XYZ file of C-alpha atoms in Angstrom:
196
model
C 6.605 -8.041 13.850
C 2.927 -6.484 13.819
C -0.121 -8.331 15.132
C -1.711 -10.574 13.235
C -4.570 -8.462 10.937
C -7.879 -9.826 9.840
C -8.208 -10.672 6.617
C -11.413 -8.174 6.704
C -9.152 -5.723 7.717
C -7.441 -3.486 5.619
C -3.974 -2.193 7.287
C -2.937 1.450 7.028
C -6.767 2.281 7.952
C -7.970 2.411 4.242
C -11.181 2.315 5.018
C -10.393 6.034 6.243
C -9.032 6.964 3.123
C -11.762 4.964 0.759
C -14.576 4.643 2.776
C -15.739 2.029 -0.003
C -13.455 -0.552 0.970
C -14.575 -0.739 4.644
C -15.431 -3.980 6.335
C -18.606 -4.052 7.311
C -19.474 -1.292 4.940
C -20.951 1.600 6.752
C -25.336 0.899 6.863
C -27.490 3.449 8.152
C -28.866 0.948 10.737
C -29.234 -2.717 11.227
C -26.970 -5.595 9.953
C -24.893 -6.274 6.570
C -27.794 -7.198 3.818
C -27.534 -8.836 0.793
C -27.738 -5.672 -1.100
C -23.912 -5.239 -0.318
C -21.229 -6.118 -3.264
C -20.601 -9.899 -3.536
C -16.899 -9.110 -2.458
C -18.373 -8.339 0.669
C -20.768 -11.278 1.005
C -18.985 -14.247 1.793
C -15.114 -15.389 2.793
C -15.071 -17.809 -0.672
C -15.543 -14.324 -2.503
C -12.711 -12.743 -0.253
C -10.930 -15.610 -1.385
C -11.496 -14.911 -4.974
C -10.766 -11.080 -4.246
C -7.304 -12.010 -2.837
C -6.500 -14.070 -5.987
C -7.937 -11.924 -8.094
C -5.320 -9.000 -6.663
C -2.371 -11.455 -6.949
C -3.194 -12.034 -10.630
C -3.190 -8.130 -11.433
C 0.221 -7.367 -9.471
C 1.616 -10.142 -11.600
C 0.453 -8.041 -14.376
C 2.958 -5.238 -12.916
C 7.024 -5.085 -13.136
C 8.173 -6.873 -10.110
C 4.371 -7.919 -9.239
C 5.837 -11.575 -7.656
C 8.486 -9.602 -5.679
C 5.589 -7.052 -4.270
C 3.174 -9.402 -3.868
C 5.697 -11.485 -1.645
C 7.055 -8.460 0.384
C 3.393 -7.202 0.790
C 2.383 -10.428 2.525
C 5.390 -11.076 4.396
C 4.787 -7.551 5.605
C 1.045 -7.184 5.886
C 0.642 -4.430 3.817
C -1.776 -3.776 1.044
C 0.412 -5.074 -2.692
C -1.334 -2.746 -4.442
C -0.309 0.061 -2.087
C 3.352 -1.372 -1.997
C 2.927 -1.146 -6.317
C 1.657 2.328 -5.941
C 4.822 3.163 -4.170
C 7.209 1.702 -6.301
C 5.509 3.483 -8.991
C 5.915 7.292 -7.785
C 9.258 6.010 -6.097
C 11.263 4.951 -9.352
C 8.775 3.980 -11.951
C 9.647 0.533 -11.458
C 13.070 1.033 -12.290
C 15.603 -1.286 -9.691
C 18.227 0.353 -10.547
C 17.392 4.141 -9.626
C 19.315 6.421 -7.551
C 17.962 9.404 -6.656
C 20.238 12.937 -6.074
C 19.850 12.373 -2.239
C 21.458 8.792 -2.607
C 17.669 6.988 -2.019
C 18.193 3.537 -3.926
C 16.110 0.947 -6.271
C 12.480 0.032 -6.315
C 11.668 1.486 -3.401
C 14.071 4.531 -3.171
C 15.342 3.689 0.463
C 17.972 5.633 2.081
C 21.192 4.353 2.599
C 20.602 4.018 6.819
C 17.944 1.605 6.025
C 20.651 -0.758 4.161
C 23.309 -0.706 6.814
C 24.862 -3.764 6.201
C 22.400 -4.912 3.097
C 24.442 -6.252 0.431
C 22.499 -6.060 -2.811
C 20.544 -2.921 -1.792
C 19.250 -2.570 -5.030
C 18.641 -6.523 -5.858
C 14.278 -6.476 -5.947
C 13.241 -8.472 -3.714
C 15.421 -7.465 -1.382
C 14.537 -3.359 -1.875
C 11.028 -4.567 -1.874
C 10.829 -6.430 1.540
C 12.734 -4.077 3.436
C 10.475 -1.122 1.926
C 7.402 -2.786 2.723
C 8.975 -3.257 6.430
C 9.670 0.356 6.786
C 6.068 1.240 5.492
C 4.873 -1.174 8.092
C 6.606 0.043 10.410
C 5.399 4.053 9.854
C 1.711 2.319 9.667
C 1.848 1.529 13.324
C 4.062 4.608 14.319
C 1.252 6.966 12.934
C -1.373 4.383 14.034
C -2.855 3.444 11.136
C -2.942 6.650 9.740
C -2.547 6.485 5.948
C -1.548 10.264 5.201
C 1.230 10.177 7.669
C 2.643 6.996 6.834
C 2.821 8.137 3.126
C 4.337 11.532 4.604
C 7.019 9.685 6.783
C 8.190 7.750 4.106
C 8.778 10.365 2.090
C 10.007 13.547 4.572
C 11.025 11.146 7.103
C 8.727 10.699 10.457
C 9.951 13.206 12.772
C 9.097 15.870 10.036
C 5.949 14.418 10.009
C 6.130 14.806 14.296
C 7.617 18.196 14.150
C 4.885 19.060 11.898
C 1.802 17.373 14.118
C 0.569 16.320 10.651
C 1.835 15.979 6.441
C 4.508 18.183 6.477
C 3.815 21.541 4.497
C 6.677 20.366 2.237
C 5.524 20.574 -1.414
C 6.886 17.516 -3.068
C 5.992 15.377 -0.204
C 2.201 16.944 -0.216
C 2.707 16.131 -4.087
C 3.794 12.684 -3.546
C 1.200 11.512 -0.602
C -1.259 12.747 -3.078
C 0.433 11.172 -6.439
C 1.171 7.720 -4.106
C -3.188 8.221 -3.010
C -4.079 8.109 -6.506
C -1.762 5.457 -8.032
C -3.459 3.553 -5.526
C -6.867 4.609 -5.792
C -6.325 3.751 -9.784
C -4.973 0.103 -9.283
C -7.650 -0.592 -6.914
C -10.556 0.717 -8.997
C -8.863 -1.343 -12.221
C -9.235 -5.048 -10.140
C -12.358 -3.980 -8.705
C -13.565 -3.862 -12.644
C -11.928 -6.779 -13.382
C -13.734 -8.739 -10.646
C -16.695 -7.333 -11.582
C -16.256 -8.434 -15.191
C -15.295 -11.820 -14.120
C -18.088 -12.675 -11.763
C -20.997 -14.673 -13.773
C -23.175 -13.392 -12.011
């Protein structure tokens, strides 16, 4: 299980990766004004944030099943979407040539003794665990988690970094901008929501 996160606090260090989704946001000096985004203002519009995402994964094959594994997991729904996305196009019943199975394309060593490996929910939470699980391995490090759960993590250790692999620098950068995409679509869908 990993430590309890802050709800401020996005896991995999995104605010690394999109430095417009840290909390606080990054000020030149001083304390957070009211000049910031209203996402950023107040827990009620955190709140609303949070729902907001929830409706636009349900928008998305499988968004209940994501959006449960992400939160059981602590990982970002929208990342676990992007995933899913670049792993089999949303299709549960994919096998890959190397034998990687369903949503999430896992290998069979992370089914041993899983008997619907390629039922949903079931690919989904134990995906979501292994990304979890590479998150704190790489320490937060969003790259190399990506990288790991693509190449495998002691490529990513024998290589001190993203392995100079081209389909997994391909997919850590195809994965980055699935994400990027979703997150930019709910952003504008808060935005067009708010009345204010």
């Amino acid at each position: 299980k990993s430590d309890p996160v802050s709800t401020r606090v996005f896991p995999l260090e995104l605010g690394r990766q999109f430095p417009e989704l840290r909390w606080p946001p990054e000020t030149p000096a001083g304390p957070v004004t009211a000049s910031l985004p209203r996402a950023h203002r107040a827990p009620r519009q955190d709140e609303a944030f949070r729902s907001a995402a929830d409706r636009y994964l349900q928008n998305l094959p499988f968004g209940s099943q994501i959006g449960a594994a992400a939160r059981a997991n602590r990982v970002d729904g929208l990342l676990i979407a992007s995933v899913v996305e670049a792993e089999s196009s949303f299709q549960p019943d994919a096998v890959s040539p190397r034998g990687a199975l369903g949503l999430m394309q896992l290998m069979p060593f992370h089914l041993d003794g899983v008997e619907s490996p390629l039922d949903p929910a079931t690919n989904l939470n134990l995906g979501a665990r292994y990304l979890a699980g590479l998150e704190r391995r790489f320490g937060g490090n969003l790259e190399l988690a990506l990288a790991a759960y693509h190449a495998g993590p002691t490529a990513v250790e024998r290589w001190g970094g993203v392995p100079p692999y081209a389909s997994t620098q391909l997919y850590v950068g195809l994965v980055l901008d699935r994400y990027r995409e979703h997150r930019v679509s709910l952003e504008q869908q808060v935005a067009a929501a708010d009345p204010s």
